[in-house]
Structures are given as structure tokens and as C-alpha cells.
mmCIF file of C-alpha atoms and ligand atoms in Angstrom:
data_model
loop_
_atom_site.group_PDB
_atom_site.id
_atom_site.type_symbol
_atom_site.label_atom_id
_atom_site.label_comp_id
_atom_site.label_asym_id
_atom_site.label_seq_id
_atom_site.Cartn_x
_atom_site.Cartn_y
_atom_site.Cartn_z
ATOM 1 C CA MET A 9 69.310 102.248 71.888
ATOM 2 C CA ALA A 10 70.555 104.582 74.608
ATOM 3 C CA GLY A 11 72.334 103.100 77.587
ATOM 4 C CA ASN A 12 72.100 106.060 79.951
ATOM 5 C CA ILE A 13 75.189 104.738 81.715
ATOM 6 C CA MET A 14 77.231 107.242 83.685
ATOM 7 C CA PRO A 15 80.987 106.863 84.098
ATOM 8 C CA ASN A 16 80.393 106.845 87.839
ATOM 9 C CA ARG A 17 77.322 107.154 90.029
ATOM 10 C CA LEU A 18 77.123 107.284 93.789
ATOM 11 C CA ASP A 19 73.407 106.900 94.453
ATOM 12 C CA ARG A 20 73.485 103.127 93.988
ATOM 13 C CA ALA A 21 76.093 102.677 96.704
ATOM 14 C CA PHE A 22 73.947 104.783 99.039
ATOM 15 C CA TYR A 23 70.846 102.656 98.478
ATOM 16 C CA GLN A 24 72.833 99.457 99.107
ATOM 17 C CA TYR A 25 73.066 100.450 102.803
ATOM 18 C CA GLN A 26 70.358 103.088 103.023
ATOM 19 C CA ASP A 27 68.843 101.992 106.339
ATOM 20 C CA GLU A 28 72.153 101.886 108.205
ATOM 21 C CA LEU A 29 73.351 105.176 106.735
ATOM 22 C CA GLU A 30 70.127 107.038 107.480
ATOM 23 C CA ALA A 31 70.015 105.693 111.035
ATOM 24 C CA LYS A 32 73.598 106.844 111.649
ATOM 25 C CA ALA A 33 72.973 110.281 110.149
ATOM 26 C CA LEU A 34 69.996 110.828 112.471
ATOM 27 C CA GLU A 35 71.956 109.552 115.444
ATOM 28 C CA VAL A 36 74.710 112.105 114.817
ATOM 29 C CA LEU A 37 72.284 114.965 114.142
ATOM 30 C CA ARG A 38 70.507 114.259 117.406
ATOM 31 C CA SER A 39 73.702 113.866 119.431
ATOM 32 C CA GLY A 40 74.544 117.575 119.688
ATOM 33 C CA TRP A 41 78.265 116.943 118.882
ATOM 34 C CA TYR A 42 79.337 117.678 115.330
ATOM 35 C CA VAL A 43 83.115 118.005 114.928
ATOM 36 C CA LEU A 44 85.964 115.850 116.373
ATOM 37 C CA GLY A 45 83.864 113.784 118.744
ATOM 38 C CA PRO A 46 83.157 110.134 119.567
ATOM 39 C CA GLU A 47 82.368 109.121 115.956
ATOM 40 C CA VAL A 48 85.736 110.480 114.774
ATOM 41 C CA GLN A 49 87.534 108.665 117.583
ATOM 42 C CA GLU A 50 85.818 105.371 116.778
ATOM 43 C CA PHE A 51 86.432 105.768 113.075
ATOM 44 C CA GLU A 52 90.118 106.443 113.705
ATOM 45 C CA LYS A 53 90.362 103.298 115.812
ATOM 46 C CA GLU A 54 88.531 101.174 113.273
ATOM 47 C CA PHE A 55 90.398 102.481 110.244
ATOM 48 C CA ALA A 56 93.767 101.998 111.943
ATOM 49 C CA GLN A 57 92.749 98.439 112.746
ATOM 50 C CA TYR A 58 91.472 97.832 109.216
ATOM 51 C CA THR A 59 94.752 98.949 107.668
ATOM 52 C CA GLY A 60 96.938 97.291 110.285
ATOM 53 C CA SER A 61 98.562 100.531 111.449
ATOM 54 C CA ARG A 62 98.878 101.873 114.992
ATOM 55 C CA TYR A 63 97.393 105.342 114.534
ATOM 56 C CA CYS A 64 94.855 107.060 112.331
ATOM 57 C CA VAL A 65 94.130 110.788 112.405
ATOM 58 C CA GLY A 66 90.945 112.016 110.739
ATOM 59 C CA LEU A 67 91.273 115.127 108.569
ATOM 60 C CA ALA A 68 89.122 117.286 106.320
ATOM 61 C CA SER A 69 90.417 116.032 102.934
ATOM 62 C CA GLY A 70 92.954 113.966 101.057
ATOM 63 C CA LEU A 71 94.896 117.055 100.037
ATOM 64 C CA ASP A 72 95.197 118.064 103.692
ATOM 65 C CA ALA A 73 96.474 114.573 104.503
ATOM 66 C CA LEU A 74 99.193 115.007 101.861
ATOM 67 C CA TRP A 75 100.407 118.497 102.672
ATOM 68 C CA LEU A 76 100.209 117.977 106.421
ATOM 69 C CA ALA A 77 102.191 114.737 106.029
ATOM 70 C CA PHE A 78 105.110 116.640 104.503
ATOM 71 C CA ARG A 79 104.657 119.432 107.037
ATOM 72 C CA VAL A 80 104.947 117.135 110.081
ATOM 73 C CA LEU A 81 107.927 115.398 108.457
ATOM 74 C CA GLY A 82 109.613 118.792 108.220
ATOM 75 C CA ILE A 83 109.930 118.729 104.435
ATOM 76 C CA GLY A 84 109.761 122.140 102.794
ATOM 77 C CA SER A 85 111.677 124.815 100.948
ATOM 78 C CA GLY A 86 114.899 123.555 99.346
ATOM 79 C CA ASP A 87 113.847 119.904 99.589
ATOM 80 C CA GLU A 88 112.974 117.611 96.712
ATOM 81 C CA VAL A 89 110.278 114.949 96.682
ATOM 82 C CA ILE A 90 110.082 112.332 93.924
ATOM 83 C CA VAL A 91 106.566 111.665 92.639
ATOM 84 C CA GLN A 92 105.219 109.948 89.547
ATOM 85 C CA ALA A 93 104.489 112.160 86.556
ATOM 86 C CA ASN A 94 101.103 110.566 85.798
ATOM 87 C CA THR A 95 99.177 111.404 88.949
ATOM 88 C CA TYR A 96 96.264 113.566 89.991
ATOM 89 C CA ILE A 97 97.487 117.090 90.597
ATOM 90 C CA ALA A 98 96.601 116.944 94.323
ATOM 91 C CA SER A 99 99.579 114.636 94.932
ATOM 92 C CA VAL A 100 101.892 117.339 93.597
ATOM 93 C CA MET A 101 100.148 120.122 95.495
ATOM 94 C CA GLY A 102 100.765 118.224 98.723
ATOM 95 C CA ILE A 103 104.459 118.755 98.003
ATOM 96 C CA THR A 104 104.461 122.299 96.652
ATOM 97 C CA ILE A 105 102.169 123.787 99.343
ATOM 98 C CA ASN A 106 105.130 123.210 101.658
ATOM 99 C CA GLY A 107 107.544 124.968 99.311
ATOM 100 C CA ALA A 108 109.259 121.694 98.363
ATOM 101 C CA THR A 109 110.068 120.826 94.746
ATOM 102 C CA PRO A 110 108.430 117.884 92.957
ATOM 103 C CA VAL A 111 110.788 115.751 90.878
ATOM 104 C CA PHE A 112 108.828 113.654 88.429
ATOM 105 C CA VAL A 113 109.440 110.027 87.555
ATOM 106 C CA GLU A 114 107.929 108.137 84.622
ATOM 107 C CA PRO A 115 105.225 105.504 85.204
ATOM 108 C CA ASP A 116 105.569 101.749 84.634
ATOM 109 C CA ILE A 117 103.159 99.614 82.593
ATOM 110 C CA PHE A 118 100.860 99.299 85.627
ATOM 111 C CA TYR A 119 100.479 103.120 85.844
ATOM 112 C CA ASN A 120 102.469 103.249 89.082
ATOM 113 C CA MET A 121 105.893 104.900 89.483
ATOM 114 C CA ASP A 122 108.668 103.102 87.637
ATOM 115 C CA ALA A 123 110.858 102.040 90.553
ATOM 116 C CA SER A 124 113.784 101.246 88.283
ATOM 117 C CA ARG A 125 114.124 104.950 87.391
ATOM 118 C CA LEU A 126 114.168 106.294 90.952
ATOM 119 C CA GLU A 127 117.849 105.907 91.677
ATOM 120 C CA GLU A 128 118.980 108.269 88.905
ATOM 121 C CA LEU A 129 116.748 111.059 90.268
ATOM 122 C CA VAL A 130 118.084 111.088 93.814
ATOM 123 C CA THR A 131 120.191 114.161 94.680
ATOM 124 C CA GLU A 132 121.525 115.499 97.957
ATOM 125 C CA ARG A 133 118.305 117.534 98.196
ATOM 126 C CA THR A 134 115.990 114.550 97.889
ATOM 127 C CA LYS A 135 114.130 114.061 101.157
ATOM 128 C CA ALA A 136 111.229 111.785 100.308
ATOM 129 C CA ILE A 137 109.366 109.672 97.785
ATOM 130 C CA LEU A 138 105.627 110.113 97.354
ATOM 131 C CA VAL A 139 104.211 106.901 95.931
ATOM 132 C CA VAL A 140 100.697 107.034 94.459
ATOM 133 C CA HIS A 141 98.812 103.752 94.259
ATOM 134 C CA LEU A 142 97.034 104.997 91.168
ATOM 135 C CA TYR A 143 93.676 103.640 89.979
ATOM 136 C CA GLY A 144 93.561 101.328 93.020
ATOM 137 C CA GLN A 145 96.644 99.277 92.261
ATOM 138 C CA ALA A 146 99.461 98.870 94.773
ATOM 139 C CA ALA A 147 102.874 100.012 93.493
ATOM 140 C CA ASN A 148 106.069 97.973 93.413
ATOM 141 C CA MET A 149 106.823 98.510 97.100
ATOM 142 C CA GLU A 150 109.712 96.092 97.404
ATOM 143 C CA GLU A 151 111.921 98.086 95.041
ATOM 144 C CA ILE A 152 110.707 101.476 96.240
ATOM 145 C CA LEU A 153 111.468 100.592 99.854
ATOM 146 C CA GLU A 154 114.945 99.499 98.846
ATOM 147 C CA VAL A 155 115.700 102.869 97.276
ATOM 148 C CA CYS A 156 114.328 104.658 100.367
ATOM 149 C CA LYS A 157 116.536 102.579 102.608
ATOM 150 C CA ARG A 158 119.671 103.004 100.506
ATOM 151 C CA HIS A 159 119.346 106.800 100.386
ATOM 152 C CA ARG A 160 117.631 107.339 103.765
ATOM 153 C CA LEU A 161 114.530 108.841 102.191
ATOM 154 C CA ARG A 162 111.164 109.245 103.846
ATOM 155 C CA LEU A 163 108.256 107.455 102.216
ATOM 156 C CA VAL A 164 104.771 108.956 102.005
ATOM 157 C CA GLU A 165 101.946 107.054 100.318
ATOM 158 C CA ASP A 166 99.030 108.630 98.475
ATOM 159 C CA CYS A 167 96.280 106.057 99.048
ATOM 160 C CA ALA A 168 93.384 108.236 97.895
ATOM 161 C CA GLN A 169 92.542 105.568 95.313
ATOM 162 C CA SER A 170 93.754 102.412 97.031
ATOM 163 C CA HIS A 171 91.719 101.723 100.200
ATOM 164 C CA GLY A 172 92.360 98.074 100.985
ATOM 165 C CA ALA A 173 94.817 97.361 98.150
ATOM 166 C CA CYS A 174 97.792 95.188 99.112
ATOM 167 C CA CYS A 175 101.329 94.478 97.950
ATOM 168 C CA GLN A 176 102.790 91.162 99.143
ATOM 169 C CA GLY A 177 99.848 90.875 101.558
ATOM 170 C CA LYS A 178 100.566 94.219 103.260
ATOM 171 C CA MET A 179 98.133 97.068 102.937
ATOM 172 C CA THR A 180 98.943 100.260 101.049
ATOM 173 C CA GLY A 181 99.563 103.115 103.453
ATOM 174 C CA THR A 182 101.554 100.965 105.890
ATOM 175 C CA PHE A 183 104.854 100.820 103.988
ATOM 176 C CA GLY A 184 106.055 104.351 104.610
ATOM 177 C CA GLU A 185 106.123 106.834 107.482
ATOM 178 C CA ILE A 186 102.673 108.162 106.608
ATOM 179 C CA GLY A 187 99.769 106.866 104.488
ATOM 180 C CA CYS A 188 97.405 109.551 103.172
ATOM 181 C CA PHE A 189 93.752 108.847 102.431
ATOM 182 C CA SER A 190 90.905 110.760 100.839
ATOM 183 C CA PHE A 191 87.282 109.835 101.496
ATOM 184 C CA TYR A 192 85.890 112.160 98.850
ATOM 185 C CA PRO A 193 82.500 110.693 97.813
ATOM 186 C CA SER A 194 83.789 109.064 94.609
ATOM 187 C CA LYS A 195 86.666 107.193 96.307
ATOM 188 C CA ASN A 196 86.363 103.485 97.120
ATOM 189 C CA LEU A 197 85.640 104.369 100.746
ATOM 190 C CA GLY A 198 83.599 107.499 100.198
ATOM 191 C CA ALA A 199 81.978 109.905 102.627
ATOM 192 C CA PHE A 200 79.026 112.182 101.846
ATOM 193 C CA GLY A 201 81.147 115.296 101.670
ATOM 194 C CA ASP A 202 84.863 115.979 102.039
ATOM 195 C CA ALA A 203 86.944 113.859 104.415
ATOM 196 C CA GLY A 204 90.444 112.432 104.721
ATOM 197 C CA ALA A 205 92.889 110.798 107.134
ATOM 198 C CA ILE A 206 96.465 109.734 107.649
ATOM 199 C CA ILE A 207 97.721 106.485 109.120
ATOM 200 C CA THR A 208 101.097 105.957 110.773
ATOM 201 C CA ASP A 209 102.899 103.711 113.259
ATOM 202 C CA ASP A 210 104.843 106.660 114.662
ATOM 203 C CA GLU A 211 103.334 108.066 117.837
ATOM 204 C CA GLU A 212 105.093 111.434 117.503
ATOM 205 C CA LEU A 213 103.909 111.952 113.941
ATOM 206 C CA ALA A 214 100.335 111.077 114.929
ATOM 207 C CA LYS A 215 100.498 113.496 117.836
ATOM 208 C CA SER A 216 101.931 116.226 115.652
ATOM 209 C CA MET A 217 99.173 115.652 113.078
ATOM 210 C CA ARG A 218 96.478 116.025 115.752
ATOM 211 C CA ILE A 219 97.998 119.371 116.710
ATOM 212 C CA TYR A 220 98.276 120.617 113.133
ATOM 213 C CA ARG A 221 94.709 119.699 112.186
ATOM 214 C CA ASN A 222 93.248 121.937 114.873
ATOM 215 C CA TYR A 223 94.982 125.321 114.462
ATOM 216 C CA GLY A 224 98.170 123.991 115.962
ATOM 217 C CA SER A 225 96.734 123.618 119.421
ATOM 218 C CA GLU A 226 96.933 120.662 121.731
ATOM 219 C CA LYS A 227 95.279 122.473 124.584
ATOM 220 C CA ARG A 228 92.539 124.910 123.675
ATOM 221 C CA TYR A 229 93.870 128.424 122.951
ATOM 222 C CA TYR A 230 97.509 127.383 123.430
ATOM 223 C CA ASN A 231 98.946 127.247 119.922
ATOM 224 C CA LYS A 232 102.259 125.509 119.350
ATOM 225 C CA VAL A 233 102.507 125.937 115.574
ATOM 226 C CA VAL A 234 100.657 127.667 112.756
ATOM 227 C CA GLY A 235 98.351 124.798 111.914
ATOM 228 C CA ALA A 236 95.285 124.334 109.777
ATOM 229 C CA ASN A 237 91.591 123.859 110.151
ATOM 230 C CA SER A 238 91.429 120.287 108.953
ATOM 231 C CA ARG A 239 89.017 118.681 111.375
ATOM 232 C CA LEU A 240 86.899 115.690 110.425
ATOM 233 C CA ASP A 241 83.228 116.097 111.279
ATOM 234 C CA GLU A 242 81.048 113.647 113.157
ATOM 235 C CA LEU A 243 78.555 113.107 110.364
ATOM 236 C CA GLN A 244 81.237 112.049 107.859
ATOM 237 C CA ALA A 245 83.036 109.918 110.439
ATOM 238 C CA GLY A 246 79.820 108.157 111.440
ATOM 239 C CA LEU A 247 78.833 107.463 107.838
ATOM 240 C CA LEU A 248 82.371 106.291 107.043
ATOM 241 C CA ARG A 249 82.123 103.816 109.934
ATOM 242 C CA VAL A 250 79.014 102.310 108.323
ATOM 243 C CA ARG A 251 80.755 102.097 104.956
ATOM 244 C CA LEU A 252 83.970 100.692 106.430
ATOM 245 C CA ARG A 253 82.032 97.726 107.846
ATOM 246 C CA HIS A 254 81.030 96.859 104.284
ATOM 247 C CA LEU A 255 84.221 97.835 102.477
ATOM 248 C CA SER A 256 85.332 94.253 101.792
ATOM 249 C CA ARG A 257 82.082 93.487 100.039
ATOM 250 C CA LEU A 258 82.155 96.782 98.153
ATOM 251 C CA THR A 259 85.707 96.008 97.001
ATOM 252 C CA ALA A 260 84.770 92.460 95.999
ATOM 253 C CA GLU A 261 81.985 93.890 93.861
ATOM 254 C CA ARG A 262 84.446 96.208 92.083
ATOM 255 C CA ARG A 263 86.825 93.288 91.535
ATOM 256 C CA GLU A 264 84.072 91.248 89.934
ATOM 257 C CA LEU A 265 83.164 94.071 87.579
ATOM 258 C CA ALA A 266 86.825 94.566 86.621
ATOM 259 C CA CYS A 267 87.374 90.810 86.081
ATOM 260 C CA ARG A 268 84.395 90.671 83.787
ATOM 261 C CA TYR A 269 85.707 93.561 81.688
ATOM 262 C CA THR A 270 89.067 91.814 81.376
ATOM 263 C CA ARG A 271 87.447 88.472 80.535
ATOM 264 C CA GLU A 272 84.927 89.710 78.014
ATOM 265 C CA LEU A 273 86.447 92.741 76.321
ATOM 266 C CA GLN A 274 87.765 91.600 72.963
ATOM 267 C CA ASN A 275 88.843 94.380 70.698
ATOM 268 C CA GLN A 276 92.395 94.575 69.379
ATOM 269 C CA ARG A 277 92.211 98.378 69.429
ATOM 270 C CA LEU A 278 91.901 98.492 73.197
ATOM 271 C CA HIS A 279 94.783 97.969 75.604
ATOM 272 C CA LEU A 280 93.449 96.497 78.862
ATOM 273 C CA PRO A 281 94.896 97.138 82.352
ATOM 274 C CA GLN A 282 97.309 94.627 83.847
ATOM 275 C CA VAL A 283 97.925 93.721 87.469
ATOM 276 C CA ARG A 284 101.445 93.295 88.840
ATOM 277 C CA PRO A 285 102.132 89.807 90.239
ATOM 278 C CA GLY A 286 102.233 89.979 94.054
ATOM 279 C CA CYS A 287 100.213 93.202 94.178
ATOM 280 C CA ASP A 288 96.504 93.669 93.823
ATOM 281 C CA SER A 289 94.039 96.301 92.742
ATOM 282 C CA VAL A 290 90.842 97.529 94.361
ATOM 283 C CA TRP A 291 89.841 98.932 90.956
ATOM 284 C CA HIS A 292 89.209 102.548 91.775
ATOM 285 C CA GLN A 293 89.212 102.910 87.993
ATOM 286 C CA TYR A 294 89.243 100.451 85.117
ATOM 287 C CA VAL A 295 91.547 102.237 82.692
ATOM 288 C CA ILE A 296 92.007 101.185 79.081
ATOM 289 C CA ARG A 297 94.212 102.806 76.450
ATOM 290 C CA THR A 298 93.538 103.538 72.819
ATOM 291 C CA LYS A 299 95.044 105.797 70.157
ATOM 292 C CA GLU A 300 91.508 106.388 68.898
ATOM 293 C CA ARG A 301 90.271 107.845 72.159
ATOM 294 C CA GLU A 302 88.360 110.791 70.751
ATOM 295 C CA GLY A 303 86.467 108.585 68.296
ATOM 296 C CA LEU A 304 85.771 105.950 70.931
ATOM 297 C CA MET A 305 84.420 108.480 73.426
ATOM 298 C CA GLN A 306 82.070 109.929 70.807
ATOM 299 C CA TYR A 307 80.970 106.467 69.676
ATOM 300 C CA LEU A 308 80.166 105.479 73.277
ATOM 301 C CA GLU A 309 78.499 108.827 73.997
ATOM 302 C CA ARG A 310 76.113 108.267 71.068
ATOM 303 C CA GLN A 311 74.996 105.054 72.768
ATOM 304 C CA GLY A 312 74.522 106.749 76.101
ATOM 305 C CA ILE A 313 77.730 105.486 77.699
ATOM 306 C CA GLY A 314 79.762 108.060 79.596
ATOM 307 C CA THR A 315 83.528 107.775 80.111
ATOM 308 C CA ILE A 316 86.151 109.960 81.810
ATOM 309 C CA ILE A 317 89.867 110.628 81.237
ATOM 310 C CA HIS A 318 92.045 110.255 84.354
ATOM 311 C CA TYR A 319 93.943 112.550 83.637
ATOM 312 C CA PRO A 320 94.166 114.524 80.391
ATOM 313 C CA ILE A 321 96.958 116.899 81.501
ATOM 314 C CA PRO A 322 99.911 115.585 83.495
ATOM 315 C CA PRO A 323 100.876 117.948 86.362
ATOM 316 C CA HIS A 324 104.196 118.934 84.743
ATOM 317 C CA LEU A 325 102.247 120.408 81.791
ATOM 318 C CA SER A 326 99.548 121.992 83.913
ATOM 319 C CA GLU A 327 99.206 125.774 83.799
ATOM 320 C CA ALA A 328 99.353 125.719 87.595
ATOM 321 C CA TYR A 329 102.930 124.439 87.392
ATOM 322 C CA ALA A 330 104.200 126.533 84.501
ATOM 323 C CA ASP A 331 106.828 127.961 86.882
ATOM 324 C CA LEU A 332 108.486 124.535 87.161
ATOM 325 C CA GLY A 333 109.583 125.105 83.577
ATOM 326 C CA HIS A 334 108.710 121.722 82.101
ATOM 327 C CA GLN A 335 107.782 121.144 78.472
ATOM 328 C CA ARG A 336 106.025 118.558 76.386
ATOM 329 C CA GLY A 337 108.489 115.749 75.796
ATOM 330 C CA ASP A 338 110.010 115.857 79.285
ATOM 331 C CA TYR A 339 108.078 112.768 80.416
ATOM 332 C CA PRO A 340 107.020 111.023 77.196
ATOM 333 C CA LEU A 341 105.433 107.975 78.832
ATOM 334 C CA ALA A 342 103.300 110.011 81.216
ATOM 335 C CA GLU A 343 102.311 112.200 78.275
ATOM 336 C CA GLU A 344 101.415 109.203 76.127
ATOM 337 C CA TYR A 345 99.220 107.841 78.906
ATOM 338 C CA ALA A 346 97.547 111.233 79.308
ATOM 339 C CA ASP A 347 96.766 111.189 75.574
ATOM 340 C CA THR A 348 95.404 107.631 75.422
ATOM 341 C CA VAL A 349 93.876 106.534 78.775
ATOM 342 C CA LEU A 350 90.136 106.180 79.258
ATOM 343 C CA SER A 351 88.214 105.043 82.353
ATOM 344 C CA LEU A 352 85.236 102.760 81.728
ATOM 345 C CA PRO A 353 82.057 102.940 83.839
ATOM 346 C CA LEU A 354 82.596 101.009 87.075
ATOM 347 C CA TYR A 355 80.737 101.682 90.322
ATOM 348 C CA ASN A 356 79.136 99.831 93.200
ATOM 349 C CA GLY A 357 75.632 98.838 92.195
ATOM 350 C CA MET A 358 76.405 98.643 88.444
ATOM 351 C CA THR A 359 73.994 96.050 87.045
ATOM 352 C CA ARG A 360 74.914 93.067 84.892
ATOM 353 C CA GLU A 361 72.786 94.500 82.072
ATOM 354 C CA GLU A 362 74.567 97.843 82.224
ATOM 355 C CA GLN A 363 77.960 96.194 82.005
ATOM 356 C CA THR A 364 76.838 93.886 79.195
ATOM 357 C CA PHE A 365 75.726 96.967 77.280
ATOM 358 C CA VAL A 366 79.139 98.619 77.726
ATOM 359 C CA ILE A 367 81.054 95.451 76.790
ATOM 360 C CA GLU A 368 79.007 94.854 73.644
ATOM 361 C CA ALA A 369 79.453 98.459 72.558
ATOM 362 C CA LEU A 370 83.227 98.278 73.075
ATOM 363 C CA ASN A 371 83.572 94.935 71.329
ATOM 364 C CA SER A 372 81.786 96.268 68.265
ATOM 365 C CA PHE A 373 83.719 99.551 68.112
ATOM 366 C CA PRO A 374 84.721 99.651 64.460
ATOM 367 C CA GLY A 375 87.589 102.128 64.882
HETATM 368 C C1 LIG B 420 91.281 112.394 95.254
HETATM 369 C C2 LIG B 420 92.736 112.375 95.281
HETATM 370 C C3 LIG B 420 93.466 113.241 96.110
HETATM 371 C C4 LIG B 420 92.853 114.379 96.871
HETATM 372 O O1 LIG B 420 91.846 114.044 97.759
HETATM 373 P P1 LIG B 420 90.771 115.165 98.168
HETATM 374 O O2 LIG B 420 90.009 114.511 99.276
HETATM 375 O O3 LIG B 420 89.949 115.454 96.965
HETATM 376 O O4 LIG B 420 91.501 116.359 98.645
HETATM 377 C C5 LIG B 420 94.843 113.098 96.154
HETATM 378 N N1 LIG B 420 95.476 112.171 95.411
HETATM 379 C C6 LIG B 420 94.817 111.339 94.592
HETATM 380 C C7 LIG B 420 95.594 110.324 93.820
HETATM 381 C C8 LIG B 420 93.424 111.416 94.487
HETATM 382 O O5 LIG B 420 92.784 110.581 93.661
#
């Protein structure tokens, strides 16, 4: 029997709110205003309020949010930024686009940065820590904040996978100077094209970000800095506003799916994800580990169940970063995770039958 289950699918989440989304799309198309207009302004207000931060600035992507964050903080050539070794490569690009050097730290058992290893990596060049709330789970912010305070480091958060995730009741993105978000369609709060944003409590940083996103101009044709074209468009902002209204329910649905996996998966060969006490996860991914990954993927594929690896090559071993001079063995934990992690199908609108099919297949995986 073939399951025909994709690792992720976005059509279901569209149909859940089809009427509202289609009405908003038509409204924007008919409005005659398509980039940085009233929908963007409203979205910025609503997303700032949702996260509990003072300012939100809409941007064109999550990568832009990251590199512009370091740009407005004045971090660049000669500076070091500590980032976890097991992240999506965009986190690292946010650092290197500015000419700064990424210094990698090993992950903990929750796939976040291991806060206990930060101290030993701080040098006189270290300017900031980039924490990634990977797979939807908030990192150990208490300890990370302590290190930042002790060494006067800036803190930037990569929240591309953690919309709505909290640590000690406080939302990810509000711990540091700047929280960076992606609204790429597959993220928990997904647009229907590329989109991103930053949140901050600092008025100057927000102002600076608004200047940078629009060619460095505050007043039309008066350019203060060499900026970027990273404007959020009205269509994406409008559709994100619709989705944001339903984000709590969408997150609850992901939590239920994840809980059921944890409750019902029973196979000694599979290591299940754990959640740190005091922090929570919005389950961007449900990531298991197994030494028999290749065999498991093929076994599932034969039954029509698709899975994805997030991520098979850690940034320090990526061809793109060959010039950093790292080798296999430099970050053994991150490398082990890269060799063994596997993301199970989990998406809004996944049916009970689909999940039952996946669970039964996994529980009868003979190894
Ligand atoms: C998706 C993602 C990004 C980049 O976001 P884009 O909108 O694709 O540019 C950055 N960091 C992490 C952890 C991501 O998952």
C-alpha cells in the first residue's frame, strides 16, 4: 500500500483559510498599491504586538533580516560572531555577507547551541552571538544571555523556524537586540512567496533598518547609506496578516501532531526529539535520529512516505565555506547530527490517517 505522504505540503494550509486568503488577495490587487503600503504597516504593527516587541520592520526575506541585522549593528570585517555549527547555511551567510567571521559552537541535545561551550570561544574580536531556535525549539536563553552580559556581546536571534516559540514565557526574537524572521512559504508563519522581518525594542535600530531596506533612503532620492532592495510587498503582508490571526491554532495543530509522534512511536532504533524544561517548541520540524538513516528513508519511500534531512552538510563542511579552512572532525557533534537526523512528515492539515500510516510504518521498521 502506498501512502503518498509528502514530507511537507502547503496546499492544505491554504485551503484551511481559503476564503479569507482569496478575499485579501483580491483586495490588495484592486487597491493599486503593491509595495510598502498600508498592509505592510498593519502587519508590522500586528507582528510586533504578537511577539511583544516595540518595532517590526518588514523585509523581503529571512536572509535579508539576518545580514541587515548585523549591518545595522555595525558588525563586519575583523569581527567574530558565534553561531551554532548545526544550522541552515543562511544563518552563516547573514554573518559572512558583512565580512564578519563565523565561529562555530557545538549543539546541545535539543539541537540548539550548547550554551556551556560559549565562554571558551569568546575572544577580543567577538562582537555578537547568533542564536538559532532550530526546528522550532527555543534555545537556552538564560545561559546565553548571561554570557552576552558578561562579555558585552550583542545578541541576534534567528527565528526563521520559531514563530511563537517561548523560553520561560518570553517569545523568541525578544531576548536580543534584533530578532530575525523568515516567512518563506514552508515556515510556520508562511507567506505565498518570499518575505521576512526583524523585530526590536530599539527605536534607532528600527529606523536604521527602514532606511537600509529601501536603498538607504529615508526621504526619496536622498540616500544616506548603500542599502538594499529588501521591501516587503503588500500582497505578502496582507496574506501574512490573515495567517497571523490564525497562528495560535496552526501552532496548536503542529503541537498535537508532534505529541502524537512522541506518544506513539515505539522503535528502539529511533531517537526521538526532546524538549528542554522551561522552553517550548512550535515544531517547525519533528526530527528523529537513526544510524540506519539510508535504509529507513528507502523503506519509507517504498511505502510512499517522503522524508527530508535538515541538514545533510553542516555549514563548516560546505563547499561555499571551504575558505574558512574547516575539516571533518572539527565539530563532531554537529557532524554526527548531520549524518543521522531525519525530519518526519508534519504539516498543517495532515490527517489522522496519514499520521497513523507513518507511525505504523516506523514502528514496524525492521532495521
Ligand atoms: C529559512 C531560514 C532562513 C532564511 O530565510 P529565507 O526567507 O529563506 O531567506 C534563515 N535561517 C533559518 C534557520 C531558516 O530556516
